[in-house]
Amino acid sequence: MEKKVRVRFAPSPTGGLHLGGVRTALFNYLFARQHNGTFILRVEDTDQTRFVAGAEEYIVSCLEWCGMMPDESPQNGGSFGPYRQSERKATYKQYADQLIADGYAYYAFDTPEELEAKRKEVPNFTYGQATRAGMRNSLTLPESEVAALLASQTPYAVRIKMPADELVSFTDLIRGHVSFDTNLVDDKVLLKADGMPTYHLAVVADDRAMEISHIFRGEEWLPSAPIHILLWRYLGWADEMPQWIHLPLILKPDGNGKLSKRDGDRLGFPVYAQNWTDPKTGDLTQGFKELGFMPEAFVNLLAMLGWNDGTDQELFTMTELINKFSVERISKAGAKFDFEKAKWYNHEWIKGADAGTLLPAVKAVFARQGITTGDDAGLEKVIDLIKDRCSLLTDFVQQGGYFFNVPAAYDLDAVKPKWTAEKATFFKAYSELISDAASPAELEEKFKDLAASHGFKPGELMLPFRIMLVGGKFGPGVFEIAIALGALESIQRIDKAMVAFGE
Ligand code: GLU
């Protein structure tokens, strides 16, 4: 019988959530949903030196924003808990003991100072086959001394004993047959002096305990795979081993290496899903959400970083992604991150969304700028008028602020040189014709007729009219703006602007 699909997103709570992490979560989520499986959030917090308070809550909030809530997690529980590795501490030591008893691991008593000295002495020192004989461990010390050291509670680490001259091979569902020479892998620590497992031991123990069927994770973990595979075998679990799927890296825009947060800072785009404030320094890093991305667009663009459905289709809803996702169509090659393309996705999603869907987010964006937007029906009309012009939700403020506030300044250079008393006369007369009941087409017709009777081409008057209402040379159709503003407001704006134009 096929194993039930159980997949996990296993972040370490060390800070902001990188978009690569969100993509890993997404591919896990899509695969789980497609196979009626279970999507698990497991918090890998065994490295206490890297633990950052608040990071777990932040990760959960990012998943929630993306609409990828886990079925089992520290917050929701589940029958395979606890879901924080720090709370599973007691379960790991038995495996380290078992590995030592079976000759697959050993005690290493080298102090941090000794290791440091070694690193200084030997360039590129690694603890492994070539060096372990010269270190203080249970392979080199007499048995009686090892027993005495253990009895006196001397701190120790447990290290895996990498076998010599073996080829560890496995199938990766994206990469096919992969193999590693064990001579090139060092003796990684499995259990640390503080009794905490390292990632290597914990990940294997927990993937087995949680009955994980498929491991989707970033390509940066590929070099660790031989260690994990050996542990699955050494612990006697080879038959239960999950399928491996190492996802392609997300690369810098120029394709040179993995995209880092620093690249985002340098090139002026976000890398984290949501705003992240470092609790130690107080530094705020802006996220996609706060910059004005719709979660649907964010999910869509992440899915396309390393995957496509084999057609030219680029826009997908979450439901479509769940239906169409396939591991076979994930590429081996890294995916370049292109922020302009990311904005294109968001623009498409904004354009395609109806005003009611956009309303809460747009309202919040205006509120953050201290702009009151009046009743929802009015704001929805504004959204419909300007959404085609917005790539980010935050663009609504720049593109639509004038609907709610009288322009604070006018683009006078565009009007004043050609402003005449005759034009002022025209606008005074036109003010009388503006009424709430009219449609944009009617307002336009009146404008044109009146222009003709005053001896103007309508084109000479359109720009001043726009600048009166908007302040600048942008926005949707000027008669649509006038209708949305209402007759009274439009007339007042004409009066006010004419003073400025005439000065
Ligand atoms: N805790 C690892 C990380 O932070 C997870 C790697 C894995 O999924 O095995 O990325």
Coordinates of C-alpha atoms and ligand atoms in Angstrom, one line a residue:
M1 CA 0.0 0.0 0.0
E2 CA 1.2 3.5 -0.8
K3 CA 2.3 5.4 2.3
K4 CA -0.1 8.2 3.3
V5 CA 1.3 11.5 2.3
R6 CA 2.7 13.4 5.3
V7 CA 5.0 16.3 4.6
R8 CA 6.6 18.9 6.8
F9 CA 7.9 22.4 6.6
A10 CA 10.7 22.5 9.2
P11 CA 12.0 26.0 9.6
S12 CA 14.4 27.1 12.3
P13 CA 13.1 30.1 14.3
T14 CA 16.1 32.3 13.7
G15 CA 14.7 35.5 12.2
G16 CA 12.7 36.7 9.2
L17 CA 11.2 34.1 6.8
H18 CA 13.1 34.2 3.4
L19 CA 10.9 33.8 0.3
G20 CA 12.8 30.6 -0.4
G21 CA 11.5 29.2 2.9
V22 CA 8.0 30.2 1.9
R23 CA 8.4 28.5 -1.4
T24 CA 9.5 25.3 0.4
A25 CA 6.4 25.6 2.6
L26 CA 4.2 26.1 -0.5
F27 CA 5.5 23.1 -2.4
N28 CA 4.9 21.0 0.7
Y29 CA 1.5 22.4 1.1
L30 CA 0.5 21.9 -2.6
F31 CA 1.7 18.3 -2.5
A32 CA -0.1 17.6 0.7
R33 CA -3.4 19.1 -0.5
Q34 CA -3.1 17.4 -3.9
H35 CA -2.8 14.0 -2.3
N36 CA -5.2 14.6 0.6
G37 CA -2.3 14.3 2.8
T38 CA -1.1 16.2 5.9
F39 CA 0.9 19.4 6.0
I40 CA 3.0 19.7 9.2
L41 CA 4.8 22.6 10.7
R42 CA 7.8 21.4 12.8
V43 CA 9.9 24.0 14.5
E44 CA 13.5 23.1 14.4
D45 CA 14.8 25.0 17.5
T46 CA 17.6 22.8 18.7
D47 CA 20.3 25.4 18.1
Q48 CA 19.8 27.5 21.1
T49 CA 22.5 29.9 20.1
R50 CA 20.6 30.9 17.0
F51 CA 17.1 30.9 18.6
V52 CA 15.3 34.2 18.2
A53 CA 12.3 35.1 20.3
G54 CA 9.1 35.8 18.3
A55 CA 10.4 34.1 15.2
E56 CA 8.0 31.1 15.5
E57 CA 4.9 33.3 15.8
Y58 CA 6.2 35.3 12.9
I59 CA 6.5 32.1 10.7
V60 CA 3.0 31.0 11.6
S61 CA 1.7 34.5 10.7
C62 CA 3.5 34.3 7.3
L63 CA 1.9 30.9 6.6
E64 CA -1.5 32.3 7.6
W65 CA -1.1 35.3 5.4
C66 CA -0.3 33.0 2.4
G67 CA -3.3 30.8 3.2
M68 CA -1.2 27.7 4.0
M69 CA -2.2 26.8 7.5
P70 CA -0.6 23.5 8.7
D71 CA -2.8 20.6 9.8
E72 CA -0.4 19.7 12.6
S73 CA 1.8 22.3 14.3
P74 CA 2.9 23.6 17.7
Q75 CA -0.2 25.8 17.7
N76 CA -2.8 23.3 16.4
G77 CA -1.3 20.1 17.9
G78 CA -1.8 16.7 16.3
S79 CA -1.1 13.1 17.2
F80 CA 2.6 13.2 16.4
G81 CA 3.6 16.0 18.7
P82 CA 5.3 17.8 20.3
Y83 CA 6.1 19.9 17.1
R84 CA 9.0 21.8 18.6
Q85 CA 12.2 19.9 18.6
S86 CA 13.3 21.5 21.9
E87 CA 10.3 19.8 23.5
R88 CA 11.3 16.4 22.1
K89 CA 14.8 16.6 23.6
A90 CA 14.3 13.5 25.7
T91 CA 13.6 11.4 22.7
Y92 CA 16.9 11.9 20.9
K93 CA 19.6 10.6 23.3
Q94 CA 18.4 6.9 22.9
Y95 CA 19.2 7.1 19.2
A96 CA 22.7 8.6 19.9
D97 CA 23.3 5.8 22.4
Q98 CA 22.1 3.1 20.0
L99 CA 24.4 4.5 17.3
I100 CA 27.3 4.4 19.6
A101 CA 26.5 0.8 20.8
D102 CA 26.3 -0.3 17.2
G103 CA 29.6 1.3 16.3
Y104 CA 28.2 4.0 14.0
A105 CA 28.9 6.9 16.3
Y106 CA 31.4 7.8 19.1
Y107 CA 31.9 10.1 22.0
A108 CA 34.1 13.1 21.4
F109 CA 35.5 14.8 24.5
D110 CA 37.4 17.6 22.7
T111 CA 36.7 20.9 24.4
P112 CA 35.7 23.9 22.4
E113 CA 39.2 25.3 23.2
E114 CA 40.9 22.2 21.9
L115 CA 38.9 22.3 18.7
E116 CA 39.6 26.0 18.3
A117 CA 43.3 25.4 18.7
K118 CA 43.1 22.6 16.1
R119 CA 41.4 24.9 13.7
K120 CA 44.1 27.4 14.1
E121 CA 46.8 24.8 13.7
V122 CA 45.4 23.0 10.6
P123 CA 44.0 25.0 7.8
N124 CA 40.4 24.0 6.8
F125 CA 40.3 21.4 9.6
T126 CA 37.4 19.0 9.6
Y127 CA 36.7 16.4 12.2
G128 CA 36.6 13.1 10.3
Q129 CA 38.4 10.1 8.9
A130 CA 41.7 11.8 8.3
T131 CA 41.8 13.6 11.7
R132 CA 39.7 11.7 14.2
A133 CA 42.6 9.4 15.3
G134 CA 44.4 12.5 16.6
M135 CA 41.5 13.7 18.7
R136 CA 40.2 12.9 22.2
N137 CA 37.3 10.5 21.5
S138 CA 36.1 7.1 22.3
L139 CA 37.9 5.7 19.3
T140 CA 41.3 6.9 20.5
L141 CA 41.0 6.8 24.3
P142 CA 41.3 3.6 26.3
E143 CA 37.9 2.2 27.2
S144 CA 38.6 2.7 31.0
E145 CA 39.3 6.4 30.4
V146 CA 36.1 6.8 28.4
A147 CA 34.1 5.2 31.2
A148 CA 35.8 7.4 33.7
L149 CA 35.1 10.5 31.7
L150 CA 31.5 9.6 31.3
A151 CA 31.2 8.7 35.0
S152 CA 32.6 12.1 36.0
Q153 CA 30.0 13.8 33.7
T154 CA 32.7 15.3 31.4
P155 CA 30.9 17.1 28.6
Y156 CA 31.0 15.3 25.3
A157 CA 29.5 15.4 21.8
V158 CA 28.4 12.4 19.9
R159 CA 29.7 12.3 16.4
I160 CA 28.7 10.1 13.5
K161 CA 31.6 7.8 12.3
M162 CA 31.6 8.3 8.6
P163 CA 32.6 5.1 6.9
A164 CA 35.6 5.0 4.5
D165 CA 35.3 4.4 0.8
E166 CA 31.5 4.1 0.5
L167 CA 29.2 5.6 -2.0
V168 CA 25.9 6.7 -0.5
S169 CA 23.4 6.7 -3.3
F170 CA 19.7 7.6 -3.4
T171 CA 17.0 8.8 -5.7
D172 CA 16.0 12.4 -5.5
L173 CA 12.6 12.9 -7.3
I174 CA 14.0 16.0 -9.0
R175 CA 17.6 15.1 -9.6
G176 CA 17.3 11.4 -10.2
H177 CA 20.2 9.2 -9.0
V178 CA 22.5 11.1 -6.6
S179 CA 25.6 9.7 -4.9
F180 CA 28.1 11.0 -2.4
D181 CA 31.6 9.7 -1.5
T182 CA 31.7 9.2 2.2
N183 CA 35.4 10.1 2.2
L184 CA 34.4 13.7 1.6
V185 CA 31.9 13.9 4.4
D186 CA 33.0 14.8 7.9
D187 CA 32.0 13.3 11.2
K188 CA 29.1 15.6 12.0
V189 CA 28.0 16.2 15.6
L190 CA 24.8 14.4 16.3
L191 CA 24.3 15.2 20.0
K192 CA 25.8 18.3 21.6
A193 CA 27.4 18.8 25.0
D194 CA 24.2 20.5 26.1
G195 CA 22.3 17.3 25.4
M196 CA 20.5 18.8 22.5
P197 CA 20.6 16.9 19.2
T198 CA 21.9 18.7 16.2
Y199 CA 19.8 19.2 13.1
H200 CA 21.1 16.0 11.6
L201 CA 20.0 13.7 14.3
A202 CA 16.8 15.5 15.1
V203 CA 15.6 15.7 11.5
V204 CA 16.0 12.0 10.9
A205 CA 14.5 11.0 14.3
D206 CA 11.5 13.3 13.8
D207 CA 10.9 12.6 10.1
R208 CA 10.6 9.0 11.1
A209 CA 8.6 9.6 14.3
M210 CA 6.2 11.9 12.4
E211 CA 5.9 9.3 9.6
I212 CA 7.0 11.8 6.9
S213 CA 6.5 10.4 3.4
H214 CA 8.3 13.1 1.3
I215 CA 11.0 15.5 2.3
F216 CA 10.7 18.7 0.3
R217 CA 13.6 21.0 1.2
G218 CA 16.0 23.5 -0.3
E219 CA 19.0 22.3 -2.3
E220 CA 21.3 23.7 0.3
W221 CA 20.5 20.6 2.3
L222 CA 21.6 18.2 -0.5
P223 CA 25.2 17.9 1.0
S224 CA 23.6 16.8 4.3
A225 CA 21.6 14.1 2.6
P226 CA 24.3 11.4 2.8
I227 CA 24.5 11.9 6.6
H228 CA 20.7 11.6 6.9
I229 CA 20.6 8.5 4.6
L230 CA 23.3 6.8 6.6
L231 CA 21.4 7.6 9.9
W232 CA 18.2 6.1 8.4
R233 CA 20.1 3.0 7.7
Y234 CA 22.2 2.8 10.9
L235 CA 19.1 3.2 13.0
G236 CA 17.5 0.3 11.2
W237 CA 14.8 2.3 9.4
A238 CA 16.0 2.0 5.8
D239 CA 12.7 0.5 4.7
E240 CA 10.8 3.5 6.1
M241 CA 12.9 6.2 4.4
P242 CA 10.9 9.0 2.9
Q243 CA 11.3 10.2 -0.7
W244 CA 13.8 13.1 -1.2
I245 CA 13.0 16.2 -3.1
H246 CA 15.7 18.9 -3.0
L247 CA 14.2 22.1 -4.4
P248 CA 16.3 24.3 -6.8
L249 CA 17.8 27.4 -5.2
I250 CA 16.4 30.9 -5.7
L251 CA 19.1 32.9 -7.2
K252 CA 20.1 36.5 -7.2
P253 CA 18.7 38.5 -10.2
D254 CA 22.0 38.1 -12.1
G255 CA 22.0 34.4 -11.4
N256 CA 25.3 34.5 -9.4
G257 CA 24.6 32.6 -6.2
K258 CA 21.8 32.2 -3.8
L259 CA 19.5 35.2 -3.1
S260 CA 20.2 36.6 0.3
K261 CA 18.5 39.2 2.4
R262 CA 21.5 41.4 1.8
D263 CA 20.9 41.3 -1.9
G264 CA 17.4 42.6 -1.3
D265 CA 18.7 45.4 0.9
R266 CA 21.3 46.2 -1.7
L267 CA 18.9 46.1 -4.7
G268 CA 15.9 47.6 -2.9
F269 CA 13.4 44.8 -2.8
P270 CA 12.1 42.6 0.0
V271 CA 13.2 39.1 0.6
Y272 CA 11.1 38.3 3.7
A273 CA 7.5 37.5 3.5
Q274 CA 6.3 40.0 6.1
N275 CA 8.0 42.8 8.1
W276 CA 10.5 41.5 10.5
T277 CA 11.8 43.4 13.5
D278 CA 15.0 42.1 14.9
P279 CA 14.3 41.9 18.7
K280 CA 17.9 42.6 19.6
T281 CA 18.7 45.5 17.4
G282 CA 15.2 46.8 16.7
D283 CA 16.0 46.9 13.0
L284 CA 13.0 46.6 10.8
T285 CA 13.1 44.7 7.5
Q286 CA 10.3 45.3 5.1
G287 CA 8.3 42.3 3.9
F288 CA 6.4 41.6 0.7
K289 CA 3.1 41.9 2.6
E290 CA 3.8 45.4 3.9
L291 CA 5.3 46.6 0.6
G292 CA 1.9 45.9 -0.9
F293 CA 1.8 42.4 -2.3
M294 CA -1.4 40.4 -2.4
P295 CA -0.9 37.0 -0.8
E296 CA -2.4 35.3 -3.9
A297 CA 0.2 37.0 -6.1
F298 CA 3.0 36.2 -3.7
V299 CA 2.0 32.5 -3.7
N300 CA 1.7 32.6 -7.5
L301 CA 5.1 34.1 -8.1
L302 CA 6.8 31.7 -5.7
A303 CA 5.2 28.7 -7.3
M304 CA 6.7 29.8 -10.6
L305 CA 10.2 30.0 -9.2
G306 CA 11.3 26.6 -10.3
W307 CA 8.1 25.1 -11.5
N308 CA 5.7 25.5 -14.4
D309 CA 2.8 23.4 -15.7
G310 CA 4.3 22.9 -19.1
T311 CA 2.2 25.6 -20.8
D312 CA 2.6 29.3 -21.0
Q313 CA 0.2 29.9 -18.2
E314 CA 1.7 32.1 -15.5
L315 CA -1.3 33.1 -13.4
F316 CA -2.6 30.4 -11.0
T317 CA -4.9 30.5 -8.1
M318 CA -4.0 28.3 -5.1
T319 CA -6.7 25.8 -6.2
E320 CA -5.2 25.6 -9.7
L321 CA -1.8 25.1 -8.2
I322 CA -3.0 22.3 -6.0
N323 CA -4.5 20.6 -9.0
K324 CA -1.6 21.2 -11.4
F325 CA 1.4 20.9 -9.2
S326 CA 3.8 18.1 -10.1
V327 CA 7.2 17.2 -8.8
E328 CA 8.2 16.1 -12.3
R329 CA 7.9 19.7 -13.5
I330 CA 10.1 21.2 -10.9
S331 CA 13.4 22.2 -12.6
K332 CA 16.8 21.2 -11.4
A333 CA 18.3 24.6 -12.3
G334 CA 18.2 27.5 -9.8
A335 CA 15.5 30.1 -10.5
K336 CA 16.6 33.7 -10.8
F337 CA 14.5 36.1 -8.8
D338 CA 13.3 39.1 -10.8
F339 CA 11.6 41.8 -8.7
E340 CA 10.1 43.5 -11.7
K341 CA 8.5 40.2 -12.7
A342 CA 7.3 39.8 -9.1
K343 CA 5.5 43.2 -9.4
W344 CA 4.0 42.1 -12.7
Y345 CA 2.4 39.2 -10.9
N346 CA 1.0 41.5 -8.3
H347 CA -0.2 43.9 -10.9
E348 CA -2.1 41.2 -12.7
W349 CA -3.6 40.0 -9.4
I350 CA -4.7 43.5 -8.5
K351 CA -6.2 44.1 -11.9
G352 CA -8.1 40.8 -11.8
A353 CA -9.4 41.2 -8.3
D354 CA -12.8 42.8 -7.7
A355 CA -13.0 45.9 -5.7
G356 CA -14.7 44.1 -2.8
T357 CA -11.8 41.7 -2.4
L358 CA -9.3 44.5 -2.5
L359 CA -11.3 46.8 -0.2
P360 CA -9.9 45.7 3.3
A361 CA -6.3 45.8 2.2
V362 CA -6.6 49.1 0.3
K363 CA -8.5 50.7 3.2
A364 CA -5.7 49.6 5.5
V365 CA -3.1 51.1 3.2
F366 CA -4.9 54.5 3.2
A367 CA -5.4 54.3 7.0
R368 CA -1.7 53.8 7.5
Q369 CA -1.1 57.1 5.7
G370 CA -3.8 58.8 7.9
I371 CA -6.2 59.2 4.9
T372 CA -9.9 58.7 5.7
T373 CA -11.6 57.0 2.8
G374 CA -15.3 57.5 3.7
D375 CA -17.9 54.8 3.0
D376 CA -17.0 51.5 1.5
A377 CA -19.1 51.9 -1.6
G378 CA -17.3 55.1 -2.5
L379 CA -13.9 53.5 -1.9
E380 CA -14.9 50.5 -4.1
K381 CA -15.7 52.9 -7.0
V382 CA -12.3 54.5 -6.6
I383 CA -10.6 51.1 -6.5
D384 CA -12.3 50.1 -9.7
L385 CA -11.1 53.3 -11.3
I386 CA -7.5 53.0 -10.4
K387 CA -6.6 49.4 -9.8
D388 CA -5.2 49.0 -13.3
R389 CA -2.6 51.6 -12.5
C390 CA -1.4 49.9 -9.3
S391 CA 1.4 47.3 -9.1
L392 CA 1.5 47.3 -5.4
L393 CA -1.4 47.8 -2.9
T394 CA 0.6 50.7 -1.5
D395 CA 0.3 52.4 -5.0
F396 CA -3.3 53.1 -4.3
V397 CA -2.3 56.0 -2.0
Q398 CA -0.3 57.7 -4.7
Q399 CA -2.7 56.8 -7.5
G400 CA -5.9 57.6 -5.5
G401 CA -5.1 59.9 -2.6
Y402 CA -6.7 62.9 -4.4
F403 CA -10.1 61.3 -4.2
F404 CA -10.1 61.8 -0.5
N405 CA -7.9 64.9 -0.1
V406 CA -7.9 68.1 -2.1
P407 CA -4.6 68.4 -4.0
A408 CA -2.1 70.0 -1.7
A409 CA -0.1 71.3 -4.8
Y410 CA -0.7 71.6 -8.5
D411 CA 1.6 70.9 -11.4
L412 CA 1.6 74.6 -12.3
D413 CA 4.2 74.3 -15.0
A414 CA 1.8 72.2 -17.0
V415 CA -0.9 74.8 -16.9
K416 CA 0.2 78.3 -16.0
P417 CA 2.1 79.2 -19.2
K418 CA -1.0 78.7 -21.3
W419 CA -3.6 79.9 -18.7
T420 CA -5.9 82.7 -20.0
A421 CA -8.8 84.7 -18.7
E422 CA -10.9 83.0 -21.4
K423 CA -10.1 79.6 -20.0
A424 CA -11.1 80.8 -16.5
T425 CA -14.4 82.0 -18.1
F426 CA -14.9 78.6 -19.6
F427 CA -14.4 76.7 -16.3
K428 CA -16.7 79.1 -14.5
A429 CA -19.4 78.3 -17.0
Y430 CA -18.6 74.6 -16.9
S431 CA -19.0 74.5 -13.1
E432 CA -22.6 75.3 -13.6
L433 CA -23.1 72.3 -15.8
I434 CA -21.6 69.7 -13.5
S435 CA -24.2 67.7 -11.6
D436 CA -24.2 64.6 -9.5
A437 CA -26.8 63.0 -11.7
A438 CA -24.7 63.0 -14.8
S439 CA -22.6 60.1 -16.2
P440 CA -19.0 60.6 -17.3
A441 CA -20.2 60.5 -20.9
E442 CA -22.7 63.2 -20.3
L443 CA -20.1 65.4 -18.5
E444 CA -17.8 64.9 -21.3
E445 CA -20.4 65.8 -23.9
K446 CA -21.2 69.0 -22.0
F447 CA -17.5 69.8 -21.7
K448 CA -17.0 69.4 -25.5
D449 CA -20.0 71.4 -26.5
L450 CA -19.1 74.2 -24.1
A451 CA -15.5 74.2 -25.3
A452 CA -16.7 74.5 -28.9
S453 CA -19.0 77.5 -28.0
H454 CA -16.1 79.2 -26.3
G455 CA -13.9 78.6 -29.3
F456 CA -11.5 76.0 -27.7
K457 CA -10.5 72.6 -28.7
P458 CA -11.4 70.3 -25.8
G459 CA -7.8 69.1 -25.7
E460 CA -6.6 72.5 -24.6
L461 CA -8.9 72.3 -21.5
M462 CA -8.6 68.7 -20.5
L463 CA -5.2 69.0 -18.9
P464 CA -6.1 72.0 -16.8
F465 CA -9.3 70.2 -15.7
R466 CA -7.3 67.2 -14.7
I467 CA -4.8 69.2 -12.7
M468 CA -7.6 71.0 -11.0
L469 CA -9.1 67.7 -9.7
V470 CA -6.0 65.6 -9.3
G471 CA -3.1 68.0 -8.9
G472 CA -0.9 66.3 -11.5
K473 CA -0.9 64.7 -14.9
F474 CA -2.1 61.2 -14.0
G475 CA -5.1 59.2 -13.2
P476 CA -8.0 57.6 -15.0
G477 CA -10.5 59.5 -17.2
V478 CA -11.0 63.0 -15.9
F479 CA -14.8 62.8 -16.2
E480 CA -14.9 59.6 -14.3
I481 CA -12.8 61.3 -11.6
A482 CA -15.3 64.2 -11.5
I483 CA -18.2 61.9 -11.1
A484 CA -16.5 59.9 -8.3
L485 CA -15.7 63.2 -6.5
G486 CA -19.2 64.5 -6.8
A487 CA -20.5 67.8 -8.2
L488 CA -19.9 69.9 -5.1
E489 CA -16.4 68.7 -4.6
S490 CA -15.5 69.1 -8.3
I491 CA -16.8 72.6 -8.4
Q492 CA -14.9 73.5 -5.2
R493 CA -11.7 72.1 -6.7
I494 CA -12.2 74.1 -9.9
D495 CA -12.7 77.3 -7.9
K496 CA -9.7 76.7 -5.7
A497 CA -7.4 75.7 -8.5
M498 CA -8.3 78.7 -10.6
V499 CA -7.1 81.0 -7.9
A500 CA -3.7 79.2 -7.9
F501 CA -3.6 79.2 -11.7
G502 CA -4.4 82.9 -12.0
E503 CA -1.8 84.1 -9.5
Ligands
GLU1 N1 15.6 23.3 9.8 C1 16.0 23.3 8.5 C2 15.9 24.7 7.9 O1 16.0 25.6 8.7 C3 15.1 22.3 7.7 C4 15.8 21.5 6.7 C5 14.9 20.3 6.3 O2 13.7 20.6 5.9 O3 15.3 19.2 6.5 O4 15.8 25.0 6.8

